[in-house]
Tab-separated table of C-alpha atoms in Angstrom:
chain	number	residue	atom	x	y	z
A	1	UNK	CA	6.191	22.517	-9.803
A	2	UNK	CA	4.261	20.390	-12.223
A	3	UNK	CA	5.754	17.425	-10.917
A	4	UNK	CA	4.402	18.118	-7.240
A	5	UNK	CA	1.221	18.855	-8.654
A	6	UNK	CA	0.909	15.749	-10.577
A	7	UNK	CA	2.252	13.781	-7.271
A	8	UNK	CA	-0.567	15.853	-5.364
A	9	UNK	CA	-3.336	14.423	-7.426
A	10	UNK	CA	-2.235	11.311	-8.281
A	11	UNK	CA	-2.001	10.999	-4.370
A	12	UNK	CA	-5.814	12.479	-4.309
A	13	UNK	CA	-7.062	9.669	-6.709
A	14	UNK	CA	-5.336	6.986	-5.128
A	15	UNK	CA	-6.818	7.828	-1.913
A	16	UNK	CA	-10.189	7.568	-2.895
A	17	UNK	CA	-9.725	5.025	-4.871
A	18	UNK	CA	-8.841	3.565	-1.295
A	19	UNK	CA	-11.739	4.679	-0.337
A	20	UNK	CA	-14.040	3.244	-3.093
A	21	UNK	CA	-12.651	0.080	-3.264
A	22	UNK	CA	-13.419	-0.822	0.484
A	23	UNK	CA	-9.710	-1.637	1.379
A	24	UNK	CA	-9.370	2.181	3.536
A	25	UNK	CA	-11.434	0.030	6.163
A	26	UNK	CA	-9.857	-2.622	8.280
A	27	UNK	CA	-12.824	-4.362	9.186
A	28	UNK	CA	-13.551	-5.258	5.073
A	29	UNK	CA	-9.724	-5.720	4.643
A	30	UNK	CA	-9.710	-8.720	7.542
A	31	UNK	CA	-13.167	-10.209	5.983
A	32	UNK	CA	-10.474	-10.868	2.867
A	33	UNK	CA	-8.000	-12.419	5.180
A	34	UNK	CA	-10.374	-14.572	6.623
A	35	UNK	CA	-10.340	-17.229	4.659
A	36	UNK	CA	-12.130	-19.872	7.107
A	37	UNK	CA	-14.083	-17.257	8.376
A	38	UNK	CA	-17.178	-15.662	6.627
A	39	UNK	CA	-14.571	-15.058	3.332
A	40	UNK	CA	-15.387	-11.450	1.435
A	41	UNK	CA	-13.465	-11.721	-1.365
A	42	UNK	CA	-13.806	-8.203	-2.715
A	43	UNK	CA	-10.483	-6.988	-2.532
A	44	UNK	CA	-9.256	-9.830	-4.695
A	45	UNK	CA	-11.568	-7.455	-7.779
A	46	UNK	CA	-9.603	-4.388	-6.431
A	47	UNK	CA	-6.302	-6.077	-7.457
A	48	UNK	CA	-7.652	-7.211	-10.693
A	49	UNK	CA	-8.671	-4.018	-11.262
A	50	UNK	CA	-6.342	-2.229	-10.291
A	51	UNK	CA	-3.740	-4.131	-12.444
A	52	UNK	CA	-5.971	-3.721	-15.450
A	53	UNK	CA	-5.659	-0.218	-15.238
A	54	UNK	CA	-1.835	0.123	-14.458
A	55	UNK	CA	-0.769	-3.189	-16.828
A	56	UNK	CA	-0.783	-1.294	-19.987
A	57	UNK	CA	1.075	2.203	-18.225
A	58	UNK	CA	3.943	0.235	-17.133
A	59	UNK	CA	4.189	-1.401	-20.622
A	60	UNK	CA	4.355	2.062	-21.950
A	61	UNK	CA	6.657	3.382	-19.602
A	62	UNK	CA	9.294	0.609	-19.914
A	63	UNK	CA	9.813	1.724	-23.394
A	64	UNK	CA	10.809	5.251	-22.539
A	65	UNK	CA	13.939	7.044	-20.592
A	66	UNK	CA	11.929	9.802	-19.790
A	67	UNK	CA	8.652	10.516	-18.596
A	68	UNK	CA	5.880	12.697	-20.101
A	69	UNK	CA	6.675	15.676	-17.829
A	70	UNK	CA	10.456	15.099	-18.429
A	71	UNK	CA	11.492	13.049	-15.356
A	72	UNK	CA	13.865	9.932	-15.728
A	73	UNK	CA	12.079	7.109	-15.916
A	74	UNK	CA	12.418	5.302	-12.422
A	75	UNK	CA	11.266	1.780	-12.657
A	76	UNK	CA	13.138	-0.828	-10.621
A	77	UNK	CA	15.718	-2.739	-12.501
A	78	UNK	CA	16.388	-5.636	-9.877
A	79	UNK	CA	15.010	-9.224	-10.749
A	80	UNK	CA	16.714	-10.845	-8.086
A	81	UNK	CA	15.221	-13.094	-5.171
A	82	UNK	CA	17.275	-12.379	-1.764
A	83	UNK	CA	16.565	-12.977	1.892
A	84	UNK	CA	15.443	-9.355	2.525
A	85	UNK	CA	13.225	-9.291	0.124
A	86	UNK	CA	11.288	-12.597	1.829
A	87	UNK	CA	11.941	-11.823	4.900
A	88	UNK	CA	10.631	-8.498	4.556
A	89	UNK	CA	7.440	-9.784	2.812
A	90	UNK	CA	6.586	-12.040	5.131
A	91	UNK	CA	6.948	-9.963	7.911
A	92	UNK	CA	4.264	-7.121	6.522
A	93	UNK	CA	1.848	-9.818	6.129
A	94	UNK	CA	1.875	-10.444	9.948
A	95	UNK	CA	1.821	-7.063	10.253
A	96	UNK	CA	-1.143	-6.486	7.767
A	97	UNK	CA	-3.146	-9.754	9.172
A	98	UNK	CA	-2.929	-8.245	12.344
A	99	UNK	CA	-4.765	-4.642	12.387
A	100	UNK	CA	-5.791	-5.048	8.843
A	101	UNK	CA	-4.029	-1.880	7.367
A	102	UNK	CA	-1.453	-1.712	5.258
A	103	UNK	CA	0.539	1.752	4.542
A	104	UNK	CA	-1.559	3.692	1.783
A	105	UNK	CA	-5.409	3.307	3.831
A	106	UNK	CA	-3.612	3.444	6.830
A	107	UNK	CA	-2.490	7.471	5.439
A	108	UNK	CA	-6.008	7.300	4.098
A	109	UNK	CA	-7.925	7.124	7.610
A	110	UNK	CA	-5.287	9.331	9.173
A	111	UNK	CA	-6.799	11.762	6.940
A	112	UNK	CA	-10.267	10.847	7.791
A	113	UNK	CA	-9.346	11.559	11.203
A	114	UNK	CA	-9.362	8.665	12.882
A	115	UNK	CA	-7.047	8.208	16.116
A	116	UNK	CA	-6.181	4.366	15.628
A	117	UNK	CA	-4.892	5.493	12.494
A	118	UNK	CA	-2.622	7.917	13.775
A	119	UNK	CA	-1.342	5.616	16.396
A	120	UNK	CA	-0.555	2.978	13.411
A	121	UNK	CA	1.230	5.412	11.056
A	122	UNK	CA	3.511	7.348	13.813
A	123	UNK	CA	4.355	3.381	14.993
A	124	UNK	CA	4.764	2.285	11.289
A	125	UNK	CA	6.735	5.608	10.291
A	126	UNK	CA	9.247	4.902	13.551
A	127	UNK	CA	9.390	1.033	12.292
A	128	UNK	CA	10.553	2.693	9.074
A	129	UNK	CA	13.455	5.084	11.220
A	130	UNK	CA	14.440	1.309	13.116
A	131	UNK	CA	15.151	0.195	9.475
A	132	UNK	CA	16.901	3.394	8.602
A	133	UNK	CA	19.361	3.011	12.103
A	134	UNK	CA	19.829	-0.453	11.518
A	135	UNK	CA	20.678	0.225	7.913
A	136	UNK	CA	22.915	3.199	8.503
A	137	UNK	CA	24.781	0.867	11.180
A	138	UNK	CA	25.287	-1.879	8.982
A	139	UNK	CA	26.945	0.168	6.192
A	140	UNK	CA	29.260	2.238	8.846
B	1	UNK	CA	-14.810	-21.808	3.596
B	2	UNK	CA	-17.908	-19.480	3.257
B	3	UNK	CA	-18.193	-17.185	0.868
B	4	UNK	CA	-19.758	-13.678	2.840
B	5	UNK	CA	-22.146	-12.905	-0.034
B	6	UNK	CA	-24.044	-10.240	2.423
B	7	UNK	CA	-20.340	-8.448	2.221
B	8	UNK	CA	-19.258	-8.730	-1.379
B	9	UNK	CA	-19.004	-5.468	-2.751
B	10	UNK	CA	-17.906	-6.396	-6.633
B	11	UNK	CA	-18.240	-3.115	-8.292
B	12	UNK	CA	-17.202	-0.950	-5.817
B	13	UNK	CA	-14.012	-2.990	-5.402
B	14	UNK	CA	-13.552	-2.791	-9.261
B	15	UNK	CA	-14.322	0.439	-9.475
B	16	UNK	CA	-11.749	1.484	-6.723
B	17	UNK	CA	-8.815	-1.022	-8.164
B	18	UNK	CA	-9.335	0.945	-11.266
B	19	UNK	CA	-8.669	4.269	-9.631
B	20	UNK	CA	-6.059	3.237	-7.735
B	21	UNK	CA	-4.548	1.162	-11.080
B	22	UNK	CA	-5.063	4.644	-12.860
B	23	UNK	CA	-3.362	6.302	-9.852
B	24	UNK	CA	-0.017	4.165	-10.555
B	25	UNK	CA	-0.464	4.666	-14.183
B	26	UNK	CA	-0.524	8.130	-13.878
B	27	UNK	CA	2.533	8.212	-11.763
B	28	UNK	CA	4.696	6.546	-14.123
B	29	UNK	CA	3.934	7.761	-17.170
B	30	UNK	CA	3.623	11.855	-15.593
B	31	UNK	CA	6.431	11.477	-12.664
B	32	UNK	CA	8.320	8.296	-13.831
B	33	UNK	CA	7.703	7.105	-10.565
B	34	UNK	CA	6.400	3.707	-8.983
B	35	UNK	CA	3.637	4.357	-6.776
B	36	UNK	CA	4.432	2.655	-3.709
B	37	UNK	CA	3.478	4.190	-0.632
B	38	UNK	CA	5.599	2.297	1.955
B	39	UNK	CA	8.750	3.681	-0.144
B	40	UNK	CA	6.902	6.893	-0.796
B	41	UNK	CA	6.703	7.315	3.205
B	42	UNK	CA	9.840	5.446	4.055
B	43	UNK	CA	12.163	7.826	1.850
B	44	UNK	CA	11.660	10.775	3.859
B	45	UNK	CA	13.487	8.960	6.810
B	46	UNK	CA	16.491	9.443	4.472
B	47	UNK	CA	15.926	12.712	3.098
B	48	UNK	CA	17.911	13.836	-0.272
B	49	UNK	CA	17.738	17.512	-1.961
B	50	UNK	CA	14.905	17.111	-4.528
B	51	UNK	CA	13.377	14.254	-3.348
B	52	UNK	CA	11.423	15.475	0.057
B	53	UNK	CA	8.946	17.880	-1.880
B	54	UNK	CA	6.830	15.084	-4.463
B	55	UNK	CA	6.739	12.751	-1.516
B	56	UNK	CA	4.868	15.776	0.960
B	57	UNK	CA	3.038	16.276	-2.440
B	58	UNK	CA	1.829	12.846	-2.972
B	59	UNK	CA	0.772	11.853	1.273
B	60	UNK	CA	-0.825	15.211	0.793
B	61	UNK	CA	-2.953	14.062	-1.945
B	62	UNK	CA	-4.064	10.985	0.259
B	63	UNK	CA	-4.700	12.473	3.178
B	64	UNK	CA	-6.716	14.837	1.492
B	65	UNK	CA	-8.859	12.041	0.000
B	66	UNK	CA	-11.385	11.707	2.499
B	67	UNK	CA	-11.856	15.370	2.709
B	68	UNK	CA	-12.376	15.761	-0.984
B	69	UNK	CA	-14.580	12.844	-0.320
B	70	UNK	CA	-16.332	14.578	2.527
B	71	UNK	CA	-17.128	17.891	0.001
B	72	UNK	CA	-19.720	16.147	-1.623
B	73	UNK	CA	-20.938	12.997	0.589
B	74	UNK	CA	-20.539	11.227	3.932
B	75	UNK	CA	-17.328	8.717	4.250
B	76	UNK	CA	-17.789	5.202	3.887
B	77	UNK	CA	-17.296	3.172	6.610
B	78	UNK	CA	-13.936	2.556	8.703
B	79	UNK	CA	-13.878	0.395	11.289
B	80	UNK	CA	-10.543	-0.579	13.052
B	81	UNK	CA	-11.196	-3.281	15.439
B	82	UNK	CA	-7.454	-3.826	16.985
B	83	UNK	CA	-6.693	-2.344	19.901
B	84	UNK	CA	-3.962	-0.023	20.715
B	85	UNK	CA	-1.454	-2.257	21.518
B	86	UNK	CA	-2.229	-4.208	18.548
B	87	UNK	CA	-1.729	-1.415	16.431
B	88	UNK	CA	1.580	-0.147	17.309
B	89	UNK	CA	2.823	-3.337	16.972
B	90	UNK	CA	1.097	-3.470	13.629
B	91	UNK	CA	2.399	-0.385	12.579
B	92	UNK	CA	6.422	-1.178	13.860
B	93	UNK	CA	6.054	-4.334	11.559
B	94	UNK	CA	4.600	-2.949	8.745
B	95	UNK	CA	7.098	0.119	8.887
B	96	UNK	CA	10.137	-2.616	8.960
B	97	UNK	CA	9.016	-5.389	7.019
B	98	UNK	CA	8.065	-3.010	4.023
B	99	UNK	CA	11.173	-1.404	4.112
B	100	UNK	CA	13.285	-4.578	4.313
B	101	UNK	CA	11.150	-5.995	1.550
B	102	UNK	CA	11.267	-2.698	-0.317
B	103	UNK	CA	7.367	-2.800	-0.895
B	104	UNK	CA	3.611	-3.119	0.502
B	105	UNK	CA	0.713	-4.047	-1.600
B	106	UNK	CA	1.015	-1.031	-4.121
B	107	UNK	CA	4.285	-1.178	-4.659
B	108	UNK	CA	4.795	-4.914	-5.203
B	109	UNK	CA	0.964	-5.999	-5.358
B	110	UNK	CA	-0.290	-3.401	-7.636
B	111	UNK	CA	2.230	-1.703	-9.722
B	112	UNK	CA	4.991	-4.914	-9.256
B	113	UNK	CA	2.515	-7.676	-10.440
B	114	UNK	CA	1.554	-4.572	-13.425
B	115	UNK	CA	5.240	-4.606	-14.014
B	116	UNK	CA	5.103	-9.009	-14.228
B	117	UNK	CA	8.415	-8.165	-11.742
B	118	UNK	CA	9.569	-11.657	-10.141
B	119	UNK	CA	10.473	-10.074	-7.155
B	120	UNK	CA	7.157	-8.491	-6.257
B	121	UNK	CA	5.086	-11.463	-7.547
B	122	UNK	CA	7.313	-13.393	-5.168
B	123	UNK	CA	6.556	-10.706	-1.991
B	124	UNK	CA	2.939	-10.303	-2.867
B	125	UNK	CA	2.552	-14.571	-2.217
B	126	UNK	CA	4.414	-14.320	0.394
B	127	UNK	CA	2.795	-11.049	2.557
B	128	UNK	CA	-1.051	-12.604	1.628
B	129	UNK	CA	0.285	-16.053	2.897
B	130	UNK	CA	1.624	-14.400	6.360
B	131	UNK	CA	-1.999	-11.938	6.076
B	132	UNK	CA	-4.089	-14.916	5.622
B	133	UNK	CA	-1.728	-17.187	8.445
B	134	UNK	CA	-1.987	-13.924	10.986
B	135	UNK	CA	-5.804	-13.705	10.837
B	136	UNK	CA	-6.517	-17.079	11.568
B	137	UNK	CA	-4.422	-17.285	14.051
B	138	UNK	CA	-5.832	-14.487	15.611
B	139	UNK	CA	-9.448	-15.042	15.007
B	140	UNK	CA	-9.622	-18.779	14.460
B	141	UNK	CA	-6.683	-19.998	17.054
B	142	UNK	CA	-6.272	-17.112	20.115
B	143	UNK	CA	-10.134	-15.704	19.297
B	144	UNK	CA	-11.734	-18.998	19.014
């Protein structure tokens, strides 16, 4: 129960941080993109500060097996460079350049209630379930 | 390039970053969890016993954001531009690509680059090189 709760409002924070920061609108996240348009290079300050406020935490956390509410500690061991990985990056970029949302504002909006959103998560979320058959296809 | 001075928003982008940084540092020191929403989302397409119920918990949380938000003041702007077609095709490449590259920009750009992981420094170059190619394209090749 505690660790639903704590999922809940870290969720809750991290959306309106979303919402703070300027990237839970398109329109500001493209004015990033832009760069030989009219450039707004706020978002690059959301990833410096967001980093600044997570660097230390993930020092921490690397140091323990557990965490403090007794889960296992889940951070991701892998340090290798493959295909999928690149591939996969540089796909979401086109994807990202292209509406200007990216999964967590995208949720954000939907919650806002706005339509286009829902329209990009229910396509992203059955993008997601064409991984998952591919996937489940390849391994059969 | 220009710099849009009329649309730099410093502190408000700081300000956010930090609550979003103190979002994934929550997550990982409370639920010993990364906070990356892609694989948050994209793990409920393969759903395991004890692992559906923090992931409804979390989404909750963000969809609930702007209605927190909405308690105590009016929502900032949100302006989507693209078109419908535009944005299920958006959406069916993010969905893939972020699954196939096992991250978006939290999970790679924010709590990766936190974590100095190779793998998500790599992705995070590579997604804001395809960003940055995609909109001009769009704006500066097909618009203009």
């Amino acid at each position: 129960m505690r660790t639903l709760l704590s999922a809940f409002v870290v969720g809750l924070i991290f959306g309106v941080g979303l919402l703070v920061s300027g990237m839970a609108n398109p329109q500001k996240v493209l004015g990033f993109l832009d760069l030989a348009g009219a450039w707004d290079p706020s978002l690059a300050l959301v990833m410096v500060g967001a980093i600044g406020a997570a660097f230390i935490a993930f020092r921490v956390a690397a140091g323990r097996r557990e965490s403090l509410l007794g889960e296992p500690m889940r951070l991701p061991a892998r340090a290798d460079i493959d295909g999928r990985l690149l591939f996969g990056a540089l796909g979401f970029g086109v994807g990202w350049g292209m509406a200007g949302f990216c999964p967590g504002p995208a949720v954000v909006a939907l919650g806002a209630g706005e339509a286009k959103a829902l329209v990009f998560v229910a396509s992203m979320v059955a993008g997601m379930g064409v991984f998952e058959l591919i996937e489940r296809k390849r391994r059969a | 390039m220009t710099v849009d001075w009329a649309a730099f928003t410093p502190w408000s982008a700081l300000a956010g970053g930090v609550l979003i940084g103190l979002a994934a540092a929550l997550f990982i020191l409370l639920n010993g969890r990364v906070a990356g929403i892609s694989g948050i989302v994209g793990g409920l397409l393969a759903p395991q016993r004890g692992d559906v119920g923090w992931r409804l918990a979390f989404i909750a949380g963000m969809v609930g954001a702007p209605l927190v938000w909405l308690a105590t003041t009016s929502l900032p702007e949100i302006r989507i531009e693209a078109g419908y077609p535009m944005l299920i095709l958006a959406g069916l490449v993010v969905g893939i690509s972020t699954r196939y590259g096992a991250g978006c920009t939290s999970g790679h750009g924010v709590c990766g680059i936190s974590r100095l992981s190779p793998r998500s420094l790599l992705a995070t170059v590579a997604f804001m090189a395809t960003g940055f190619a995609t909109v001009f394209v769009i704006r500066h090749v097909i618009g203009g």
